[in-house]
Structure formats: structure tokens, C-alpha cells
PDB file of C-alpha atoms in Angstrom:
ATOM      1  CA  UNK A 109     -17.563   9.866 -10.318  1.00 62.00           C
ATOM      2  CA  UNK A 110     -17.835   7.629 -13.068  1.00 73.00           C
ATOM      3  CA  UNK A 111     -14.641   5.199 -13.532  1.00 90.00           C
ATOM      4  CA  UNK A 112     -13.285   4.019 -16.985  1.00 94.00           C
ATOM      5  CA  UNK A 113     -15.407   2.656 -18.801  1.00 95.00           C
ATOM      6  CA  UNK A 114     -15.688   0.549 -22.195  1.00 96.00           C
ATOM      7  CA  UNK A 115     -17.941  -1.326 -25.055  1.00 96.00           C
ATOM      8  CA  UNK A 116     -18.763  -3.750 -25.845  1.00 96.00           C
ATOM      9  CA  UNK A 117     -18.361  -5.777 -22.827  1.00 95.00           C
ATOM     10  CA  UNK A 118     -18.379  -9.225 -25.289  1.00 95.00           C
ATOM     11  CA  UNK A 119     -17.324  -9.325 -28.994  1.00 95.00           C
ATOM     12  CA  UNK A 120     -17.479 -12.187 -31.448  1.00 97.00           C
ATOM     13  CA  UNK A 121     -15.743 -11.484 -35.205  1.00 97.00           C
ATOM     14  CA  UNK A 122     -14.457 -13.474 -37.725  1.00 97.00           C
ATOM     15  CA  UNK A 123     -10.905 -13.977 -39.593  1.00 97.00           C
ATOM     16  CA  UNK A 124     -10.587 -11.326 -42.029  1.00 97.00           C
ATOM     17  CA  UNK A 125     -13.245  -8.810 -40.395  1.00 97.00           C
ATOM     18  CA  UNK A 126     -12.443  -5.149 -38.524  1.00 98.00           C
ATOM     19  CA  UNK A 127     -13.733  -4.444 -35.305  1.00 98.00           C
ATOM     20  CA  UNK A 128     -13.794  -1.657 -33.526  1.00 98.00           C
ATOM     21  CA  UNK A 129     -13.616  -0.906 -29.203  1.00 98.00           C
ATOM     22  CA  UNK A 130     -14.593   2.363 -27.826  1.00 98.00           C
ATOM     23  CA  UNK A 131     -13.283   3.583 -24.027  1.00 98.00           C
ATOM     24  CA  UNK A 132     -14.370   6.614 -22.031  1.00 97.00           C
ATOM     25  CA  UNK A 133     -11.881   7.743 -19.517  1.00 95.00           C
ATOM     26  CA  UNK A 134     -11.986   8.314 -15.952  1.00 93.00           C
ATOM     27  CA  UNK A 135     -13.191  12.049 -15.457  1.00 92.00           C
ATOM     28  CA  UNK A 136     -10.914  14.247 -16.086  1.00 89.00           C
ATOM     29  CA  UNK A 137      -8.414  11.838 -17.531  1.00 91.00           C
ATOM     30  CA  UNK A 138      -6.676  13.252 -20.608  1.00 92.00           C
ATOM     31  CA  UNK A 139      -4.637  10.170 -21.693  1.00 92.00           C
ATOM     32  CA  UNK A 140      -5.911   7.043 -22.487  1.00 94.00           C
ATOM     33  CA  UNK A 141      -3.789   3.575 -22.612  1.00 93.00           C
ATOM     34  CA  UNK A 142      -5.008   0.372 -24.653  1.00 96.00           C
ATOM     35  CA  UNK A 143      -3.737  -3.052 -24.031  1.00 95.00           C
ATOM     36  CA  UNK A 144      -4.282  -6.285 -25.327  1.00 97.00           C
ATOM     37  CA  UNK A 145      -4.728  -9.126 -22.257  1.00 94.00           C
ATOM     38  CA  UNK A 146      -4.052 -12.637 -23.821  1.00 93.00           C
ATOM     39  CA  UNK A 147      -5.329 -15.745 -22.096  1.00 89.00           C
ATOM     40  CA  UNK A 148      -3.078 -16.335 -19.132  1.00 85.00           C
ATOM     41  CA  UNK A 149      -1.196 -13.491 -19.673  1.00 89.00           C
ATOM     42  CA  UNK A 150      -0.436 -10.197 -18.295  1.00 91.00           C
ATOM     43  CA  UNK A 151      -1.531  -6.834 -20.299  1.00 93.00           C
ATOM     44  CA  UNK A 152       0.177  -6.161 -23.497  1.00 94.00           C
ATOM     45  CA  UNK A 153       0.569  -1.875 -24.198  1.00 92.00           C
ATOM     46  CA  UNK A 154      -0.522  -1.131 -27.944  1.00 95.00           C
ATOM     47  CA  UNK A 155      -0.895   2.101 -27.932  1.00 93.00           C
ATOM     48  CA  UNK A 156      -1.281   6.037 -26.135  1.00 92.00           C
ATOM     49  CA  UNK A 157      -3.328   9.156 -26.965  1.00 94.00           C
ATOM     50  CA  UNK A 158      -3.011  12.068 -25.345  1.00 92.00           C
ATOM     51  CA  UNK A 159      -4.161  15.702 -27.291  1.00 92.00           C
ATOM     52  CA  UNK A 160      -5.484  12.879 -30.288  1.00 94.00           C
ATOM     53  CA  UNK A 161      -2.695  12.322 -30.858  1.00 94.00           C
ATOM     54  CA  UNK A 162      -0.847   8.943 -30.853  1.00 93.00           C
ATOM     55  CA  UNK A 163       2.354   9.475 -28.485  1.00 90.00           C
ATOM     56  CA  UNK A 164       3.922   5.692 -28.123  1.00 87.00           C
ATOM     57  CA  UNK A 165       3.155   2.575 -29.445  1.00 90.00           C
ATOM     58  CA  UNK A 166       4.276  -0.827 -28.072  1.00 90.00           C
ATOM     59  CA  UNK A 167       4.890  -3.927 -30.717  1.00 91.00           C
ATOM     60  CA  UNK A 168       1.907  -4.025 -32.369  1.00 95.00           C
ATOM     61  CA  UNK A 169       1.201  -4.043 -36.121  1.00 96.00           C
ATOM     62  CA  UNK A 170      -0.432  -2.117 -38.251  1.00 96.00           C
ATOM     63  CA  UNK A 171      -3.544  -3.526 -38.243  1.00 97.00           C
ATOM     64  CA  UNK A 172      -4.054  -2.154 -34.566  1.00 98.00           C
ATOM     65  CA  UNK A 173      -4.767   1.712 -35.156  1.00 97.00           C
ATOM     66  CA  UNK A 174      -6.595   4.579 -32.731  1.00 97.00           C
ATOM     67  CA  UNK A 175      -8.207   7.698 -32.028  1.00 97.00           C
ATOM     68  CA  UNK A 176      -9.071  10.156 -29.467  1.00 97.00           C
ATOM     69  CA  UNK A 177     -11.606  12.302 -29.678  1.00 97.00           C
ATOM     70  CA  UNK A 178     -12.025  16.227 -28.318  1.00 96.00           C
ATOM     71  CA  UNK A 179     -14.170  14.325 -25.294  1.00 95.00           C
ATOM     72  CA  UNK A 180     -11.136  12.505 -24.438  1.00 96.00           C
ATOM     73  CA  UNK A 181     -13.055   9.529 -25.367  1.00 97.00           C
ATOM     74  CA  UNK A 182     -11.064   7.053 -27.185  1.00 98.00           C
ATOM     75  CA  UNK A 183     -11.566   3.887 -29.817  1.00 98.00           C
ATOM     76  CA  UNK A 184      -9.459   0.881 -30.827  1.00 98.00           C
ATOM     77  CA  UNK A 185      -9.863  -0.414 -34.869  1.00 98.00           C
ATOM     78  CA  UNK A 186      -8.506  -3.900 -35.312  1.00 98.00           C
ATOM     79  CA  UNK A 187      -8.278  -4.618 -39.168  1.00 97.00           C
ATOM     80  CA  UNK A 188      -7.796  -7.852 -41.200  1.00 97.00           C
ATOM     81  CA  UNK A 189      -8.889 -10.366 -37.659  1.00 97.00           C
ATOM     82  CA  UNK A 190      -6.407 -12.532 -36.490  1.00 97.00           C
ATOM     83  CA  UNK A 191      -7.554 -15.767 -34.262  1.00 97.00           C
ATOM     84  CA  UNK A 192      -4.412 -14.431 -32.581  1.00 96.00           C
ATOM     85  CA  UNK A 193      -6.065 -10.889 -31.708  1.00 97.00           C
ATOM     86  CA  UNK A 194      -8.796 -12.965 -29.434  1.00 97.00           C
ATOM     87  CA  UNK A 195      -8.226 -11.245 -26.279  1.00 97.00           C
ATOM     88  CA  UNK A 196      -8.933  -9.031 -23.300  1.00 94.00           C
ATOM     89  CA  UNK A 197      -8.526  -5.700 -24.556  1.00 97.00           C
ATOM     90  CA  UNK A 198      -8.299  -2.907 -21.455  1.00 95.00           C
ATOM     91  CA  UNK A 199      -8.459   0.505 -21.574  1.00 95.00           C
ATOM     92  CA  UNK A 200      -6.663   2.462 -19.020  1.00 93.00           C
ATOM     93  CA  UNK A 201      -6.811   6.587 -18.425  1.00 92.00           C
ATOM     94  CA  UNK A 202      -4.329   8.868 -16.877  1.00 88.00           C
ATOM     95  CA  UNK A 203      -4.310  12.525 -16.066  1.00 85.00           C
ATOM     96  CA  UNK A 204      -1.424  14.537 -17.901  1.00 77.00           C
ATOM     97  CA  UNK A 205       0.989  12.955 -20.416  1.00 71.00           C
ATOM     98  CA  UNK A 206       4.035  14.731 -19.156  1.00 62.00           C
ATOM     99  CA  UNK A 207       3.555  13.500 -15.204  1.00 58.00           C
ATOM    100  CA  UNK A 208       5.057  10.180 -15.102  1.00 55.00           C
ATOM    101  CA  UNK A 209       3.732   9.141 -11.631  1.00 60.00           C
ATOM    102  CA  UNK A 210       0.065   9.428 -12.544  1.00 67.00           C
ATOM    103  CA  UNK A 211      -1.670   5.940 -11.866  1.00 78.00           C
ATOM    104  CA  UNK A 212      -3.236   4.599 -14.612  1.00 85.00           C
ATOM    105  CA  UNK A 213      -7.079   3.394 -14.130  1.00 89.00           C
ATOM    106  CA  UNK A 214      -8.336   0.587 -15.541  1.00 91.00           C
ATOM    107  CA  UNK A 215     -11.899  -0.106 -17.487  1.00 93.00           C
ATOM    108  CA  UNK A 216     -13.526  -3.770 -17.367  1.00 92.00           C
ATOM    109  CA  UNK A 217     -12.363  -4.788 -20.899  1.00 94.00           C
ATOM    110  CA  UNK A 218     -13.851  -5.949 -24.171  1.00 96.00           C
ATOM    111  CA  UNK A 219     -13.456  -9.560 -24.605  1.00 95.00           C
ATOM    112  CA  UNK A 220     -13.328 -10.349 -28.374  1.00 97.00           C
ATOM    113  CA  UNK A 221     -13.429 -13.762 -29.944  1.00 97.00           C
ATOM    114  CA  UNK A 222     -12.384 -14.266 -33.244  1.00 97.00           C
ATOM    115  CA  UNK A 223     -13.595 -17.399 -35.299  1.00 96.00           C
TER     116      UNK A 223
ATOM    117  CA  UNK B  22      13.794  -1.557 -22.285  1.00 69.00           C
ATOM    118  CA  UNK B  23      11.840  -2.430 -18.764  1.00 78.00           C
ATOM    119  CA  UNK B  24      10.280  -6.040 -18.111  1.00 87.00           C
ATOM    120  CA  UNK B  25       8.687  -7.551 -15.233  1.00 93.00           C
ATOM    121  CA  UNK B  26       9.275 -11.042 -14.075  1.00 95.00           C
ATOM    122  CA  UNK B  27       6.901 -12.466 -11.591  1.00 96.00           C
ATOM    123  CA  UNK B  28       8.593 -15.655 -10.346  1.00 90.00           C
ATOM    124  CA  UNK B  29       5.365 -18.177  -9.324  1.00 94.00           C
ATOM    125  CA  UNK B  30       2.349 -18.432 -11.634  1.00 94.00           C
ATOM    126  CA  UNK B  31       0.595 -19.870  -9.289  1.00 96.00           C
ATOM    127  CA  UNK B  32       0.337 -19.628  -5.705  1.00 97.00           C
ATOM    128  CA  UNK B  33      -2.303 -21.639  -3.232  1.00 97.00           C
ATOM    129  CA  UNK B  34      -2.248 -20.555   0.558  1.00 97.00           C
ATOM    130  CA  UNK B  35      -4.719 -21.438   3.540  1.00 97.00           C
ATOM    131  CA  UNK B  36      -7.177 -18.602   4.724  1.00 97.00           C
ATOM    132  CA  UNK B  37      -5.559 -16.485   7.297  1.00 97.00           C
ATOM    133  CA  UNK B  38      -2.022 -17.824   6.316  1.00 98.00           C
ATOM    134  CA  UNK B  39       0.413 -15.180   4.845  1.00 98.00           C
ATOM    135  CA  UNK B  40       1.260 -14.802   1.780  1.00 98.00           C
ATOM    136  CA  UNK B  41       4.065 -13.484  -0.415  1.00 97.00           C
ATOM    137  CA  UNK B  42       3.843 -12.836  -4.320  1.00 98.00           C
ATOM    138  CA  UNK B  43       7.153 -12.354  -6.021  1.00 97.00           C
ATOM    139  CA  UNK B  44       8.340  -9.772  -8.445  1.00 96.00           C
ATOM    140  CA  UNK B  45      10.967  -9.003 -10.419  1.00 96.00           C
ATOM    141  CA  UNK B  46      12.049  -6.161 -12.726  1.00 93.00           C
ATOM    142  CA  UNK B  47      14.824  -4.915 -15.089  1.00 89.00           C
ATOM    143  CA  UNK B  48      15.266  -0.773 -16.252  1.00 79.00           C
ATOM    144  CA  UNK B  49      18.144   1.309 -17.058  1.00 71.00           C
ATOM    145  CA  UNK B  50      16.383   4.229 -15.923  1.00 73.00           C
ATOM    146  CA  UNK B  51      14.413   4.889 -12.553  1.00 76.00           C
ATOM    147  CA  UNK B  52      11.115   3.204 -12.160  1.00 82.00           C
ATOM    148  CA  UNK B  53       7.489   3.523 -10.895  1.00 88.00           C
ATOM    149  CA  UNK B  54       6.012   0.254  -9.041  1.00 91.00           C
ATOM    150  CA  UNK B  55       2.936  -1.000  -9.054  1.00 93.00           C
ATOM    151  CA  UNK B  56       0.544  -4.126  -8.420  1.00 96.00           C
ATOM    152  CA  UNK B  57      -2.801  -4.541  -9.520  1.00 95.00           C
ATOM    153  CA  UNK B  58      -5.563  -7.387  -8.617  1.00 95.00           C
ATOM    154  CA  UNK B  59      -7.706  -8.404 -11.338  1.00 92.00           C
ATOM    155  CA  UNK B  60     -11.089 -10.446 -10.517  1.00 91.00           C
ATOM    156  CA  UNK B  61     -12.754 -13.295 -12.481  1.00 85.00           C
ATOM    157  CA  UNK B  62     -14.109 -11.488 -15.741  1.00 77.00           C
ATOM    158  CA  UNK B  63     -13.103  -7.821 -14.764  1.00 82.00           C
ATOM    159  CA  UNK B  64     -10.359  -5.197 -15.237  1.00 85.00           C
ATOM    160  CA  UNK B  65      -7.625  -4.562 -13.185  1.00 90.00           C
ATOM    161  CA  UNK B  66      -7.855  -2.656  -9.827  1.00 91.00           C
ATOM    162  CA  UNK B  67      -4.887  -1.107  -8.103  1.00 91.00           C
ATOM    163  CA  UNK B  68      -3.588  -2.467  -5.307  1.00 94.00           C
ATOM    164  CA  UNK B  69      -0.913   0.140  -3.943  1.00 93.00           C
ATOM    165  CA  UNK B  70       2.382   1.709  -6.101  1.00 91.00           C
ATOM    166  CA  UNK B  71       5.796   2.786  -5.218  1.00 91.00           C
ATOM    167  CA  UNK B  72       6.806   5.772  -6.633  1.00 86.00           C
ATOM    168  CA  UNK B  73       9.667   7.496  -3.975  1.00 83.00           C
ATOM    169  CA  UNK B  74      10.406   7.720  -0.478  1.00 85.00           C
ATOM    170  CA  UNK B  75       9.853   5.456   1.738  1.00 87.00           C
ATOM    171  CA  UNK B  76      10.761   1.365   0.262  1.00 89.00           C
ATOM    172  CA  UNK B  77       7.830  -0.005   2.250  1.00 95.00           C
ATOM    173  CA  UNK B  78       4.571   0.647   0.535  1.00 94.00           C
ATOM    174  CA  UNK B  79       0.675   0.057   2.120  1.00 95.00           C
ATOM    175  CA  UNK B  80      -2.074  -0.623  -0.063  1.00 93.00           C
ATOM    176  CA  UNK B  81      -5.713  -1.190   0.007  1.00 92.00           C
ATOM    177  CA  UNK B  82      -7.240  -4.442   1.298  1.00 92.00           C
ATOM    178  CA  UNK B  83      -4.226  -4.795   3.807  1.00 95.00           C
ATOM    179  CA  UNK B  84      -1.569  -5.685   1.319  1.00 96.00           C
ATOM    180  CA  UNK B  85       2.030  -4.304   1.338  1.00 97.00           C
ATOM    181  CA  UNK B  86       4.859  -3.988  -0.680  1.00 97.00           C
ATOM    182  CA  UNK B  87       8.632  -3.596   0.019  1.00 95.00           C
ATOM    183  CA  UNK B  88      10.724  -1.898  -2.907  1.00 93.00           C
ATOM    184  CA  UNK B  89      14.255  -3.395  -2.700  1.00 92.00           C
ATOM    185  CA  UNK B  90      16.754  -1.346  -5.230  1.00 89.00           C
ATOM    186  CA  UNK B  91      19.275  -3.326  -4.873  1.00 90.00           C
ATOM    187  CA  UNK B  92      17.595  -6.736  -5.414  1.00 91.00           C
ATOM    188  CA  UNK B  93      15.485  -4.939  -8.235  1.00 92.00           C
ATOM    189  CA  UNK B  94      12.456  -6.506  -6.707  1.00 94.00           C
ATOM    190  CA  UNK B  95       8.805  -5.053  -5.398  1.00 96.00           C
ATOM    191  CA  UNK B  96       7.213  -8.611  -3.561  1.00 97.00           C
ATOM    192  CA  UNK B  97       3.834  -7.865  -2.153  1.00 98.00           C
ATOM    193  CA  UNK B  98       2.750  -9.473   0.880  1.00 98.00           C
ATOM    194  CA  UNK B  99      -0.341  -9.655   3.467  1.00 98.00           C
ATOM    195  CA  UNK B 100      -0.060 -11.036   7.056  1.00 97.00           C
ATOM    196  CA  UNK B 101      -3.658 -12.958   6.575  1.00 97.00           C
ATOM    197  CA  UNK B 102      -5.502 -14.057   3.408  1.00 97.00           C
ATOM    198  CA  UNK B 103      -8.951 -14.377   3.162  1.00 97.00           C
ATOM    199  CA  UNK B 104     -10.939 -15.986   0.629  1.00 96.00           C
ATOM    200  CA  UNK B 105     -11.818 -13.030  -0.974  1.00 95.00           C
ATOM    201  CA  UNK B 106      -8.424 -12.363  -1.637  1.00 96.00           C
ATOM    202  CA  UNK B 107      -8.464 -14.640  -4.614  1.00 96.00           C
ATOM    203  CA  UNK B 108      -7.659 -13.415  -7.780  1.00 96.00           C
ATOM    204  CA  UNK B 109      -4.933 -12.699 -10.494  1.00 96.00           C
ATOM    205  CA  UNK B 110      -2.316 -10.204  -9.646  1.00 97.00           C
ATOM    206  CA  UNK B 111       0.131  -8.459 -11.823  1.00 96.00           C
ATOM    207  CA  UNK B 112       3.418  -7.160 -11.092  1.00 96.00           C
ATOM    208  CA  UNK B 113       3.852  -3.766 -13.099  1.00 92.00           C
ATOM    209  CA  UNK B 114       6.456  -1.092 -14.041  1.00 90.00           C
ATOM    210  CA  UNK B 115       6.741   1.934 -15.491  1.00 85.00           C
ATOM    211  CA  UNK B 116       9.499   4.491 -16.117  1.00 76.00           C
ATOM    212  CA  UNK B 117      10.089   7.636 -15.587  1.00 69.00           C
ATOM    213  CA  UNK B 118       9.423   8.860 -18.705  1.00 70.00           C
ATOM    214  CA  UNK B 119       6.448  11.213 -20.026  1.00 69.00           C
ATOM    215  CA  UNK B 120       3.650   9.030 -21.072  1.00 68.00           C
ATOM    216  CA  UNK B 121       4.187   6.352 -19.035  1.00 68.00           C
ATOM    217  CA  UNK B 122       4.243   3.223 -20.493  1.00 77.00           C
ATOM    218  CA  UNK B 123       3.755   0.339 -18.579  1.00 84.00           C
ATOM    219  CA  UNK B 124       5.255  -3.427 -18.141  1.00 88.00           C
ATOM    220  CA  UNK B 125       2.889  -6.045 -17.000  1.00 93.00           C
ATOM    221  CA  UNK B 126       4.494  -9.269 -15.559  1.00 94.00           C
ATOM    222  CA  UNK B 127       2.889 -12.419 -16.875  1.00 94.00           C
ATOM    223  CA  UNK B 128       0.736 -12.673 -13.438  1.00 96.00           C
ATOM    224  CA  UNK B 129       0.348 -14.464  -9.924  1.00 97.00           C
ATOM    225  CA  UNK B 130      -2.798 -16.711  -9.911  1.00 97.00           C
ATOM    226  CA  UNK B 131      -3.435 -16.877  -6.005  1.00 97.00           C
ATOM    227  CA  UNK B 132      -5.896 -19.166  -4.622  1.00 97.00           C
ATOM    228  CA  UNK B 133      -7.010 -19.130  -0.730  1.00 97.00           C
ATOM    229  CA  UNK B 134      -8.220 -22.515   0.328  1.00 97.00           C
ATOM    230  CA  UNK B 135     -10.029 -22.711   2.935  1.00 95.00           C
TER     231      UNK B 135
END
């Protein structure tokens, strides 16, 4: 049973470019969670799909937009680079959007730089 | 709003000492608990989560957790570190609300010395 997974595992960008992360969720997962993991810091939510649709966002700009695709499958666009967006950036699935108590499972990450 | 306040960034213990890692939280609605370990370079792995019943939680790799209402807290403890036991761990809530967002505390950073 193949966990969450995500790509590219590294990422190097500079200011001013887009980049784009791509997540497959746990099997049968319907809801996929990104997050943005700063140096030193805990996970940051951006954003939700569930049904491709967007259902919460978290304080992010923007710049930081999504989609999910029939699959489940989900990808993160990050416009206009930041050295600020150089992060950790998890992907985490869930089964259900209405069930509250489902655990969320995590993937390894992308790491992005940006120069 | 819900936020999580992990009280020690970092925390060094001696193998087979115990070991406490402090948490924190604020909601004005009814929460879900959780902590999750995160290794060198990799995602985040769950550790064990509170969610109702009973306030004294058991989780994989012989960690625990006690949920304390009143004291709005969810520490996590183990009896006996071992070396492999060090890694990052994160303090996290999430309410009761669909699509459950979650909190992340800023982290624990414990290191078993041997």
C-alpha cells in the first residue's frame, strides 16, 4: 500500500520564477493538505482540496494556488519566487472531508531553494 | 482560531532516561490531538492522537500522551529513550470542524546522548 508520496524530492528556482510540486495521496485518500515547513519551524497549512475543489486556505497569498485532479492526485504552483518561499513543502492526505477525526498522512516533502 | 505552543525547543536527555515533551494549545471549540516525529530530511510520521475517551493516549515506538482539558495541554512522554528516538517532534491540533485543518507547534528538537 503505497504511502503519500511527492516530486521532486529537491528543487532549486530563482526570484521571480514559478514552480510547480505535485503529491499523490495515500490510497484511497480523497483530500489532500499542503503545507509549507520553514527552517526550524513547524508546518505552515496553505491550502485543502477535496472533490478539486479548494475548501480552506490558511494565510497564504496569492501567489500560492492548487489543483486536484479526478485521480485525487494533487499539485502546488508557486508564482513570482520569493527567497522567503524556500522551504519544506509537505503534502498530507486524508480520507473524507466531512470526518474530522481522520489522521492526516504525511509525504517526504519537496525541498525548494530559491536563489 | 487554534494554536499550539510547545514550551522547550530543545530538549537533550541520556539513553534510557525519560523524557517529557511539552505542549500547549488554545481553541474555542473541541479539539483533535496529535504528535508527529519527523526524521533528518523526511516527512512527518505519526506518533499517536487523541481524539475522545480515554485522556491517556499510547502510541507507536512506546510513547504516550496524557490529554489534560483543564490545563489545555497534550505532553508526550516515554519511560526510556533510545538513541533512535532522536528527532524533531511537533505538537499538533485540529478542530472539530469538516476539513480539518491543522496547527503545528513550532517543534521539540530532542537529542538522546548517549
Amino acid at each position: 500500500d503505497a504511502g503519500v508520496t511527492q516530486s521532486p524530492t529537491h528543487l532549486i528556482k530563482t526570484r521571480g520564477q514559478q514552480v510547480t510540486l505535485r503529491c499523490s495521496p495515500k490510497s484511497g485518500h480523497d483530500t489532500v493538505s499542503w503545507y509549507q515547513q520553514a527552517l526550524g519551524q513547524g508546518p505552515q497549512f496553505i491550502f485543502q482540496y477535496y472533490e478539486e475543489e479548494e475548501r480552506q486556505r490558511g494565510n497564504f497569498p496569492d501567489r500560492f494556488s492548487g489543483h486536484q485532479f479526478p485521480n485525487y492526485s494533487s499539485e502546488l504552483n508557486v508564482n513570482a519566487l520569493l527567497l522567503g518561499d524556500s522551504a519544506l513543502y509537505l503534502c498530507a492526505s486524508s480520507l473524507g472531508f466531512t470526518s474530522s477525526t481522520d489522521t492526516q498522512y504525511f509525504g517526504p516533502g519537496t525541498r525548494l531553494t530559491v536563489l | 482560531a487554534q494554536s499550539v505552543t510547545q514550551l522547550d525547543s530543545q530538549v537533550p536527555v541520556f539513553e534510557e532516561a525519560p523524557v517529557e515533551l511539552r505542549c500547549n494549545y488554545s481553541s474555542s471549540v473541541s479539539v483533535y490531538l496529535f504528535w508527529y516525529v519527523q526524521y533528518p530530511n523526511q516527512g512527518l510520521q505519526l506518533l499517536l492522537k487523541y481524539l475522545s475517551g480515554s485522556t491517556l493516549v499510547k502510541g507507536i515506538n512506546g510513547f504516550e500522551a496524557e490529554f489534560n482539558k483543564s490545563q489545555t495541554s497534550f505532553h508526550l512522554r516515554k519511560p526510556s529513550v533510545h538513541i533512535s528516538d532522536t528527532a524533531e517532534y511537533f505538537c499538533a491540533v485540529s478542530d472539530n470542524l469538516p476539513g480539518n485543518q491543522f496547527y503545528f507547534g513550532t517543534g521539540t528538537s530532542l537529542t538522546v546522548i548517549p
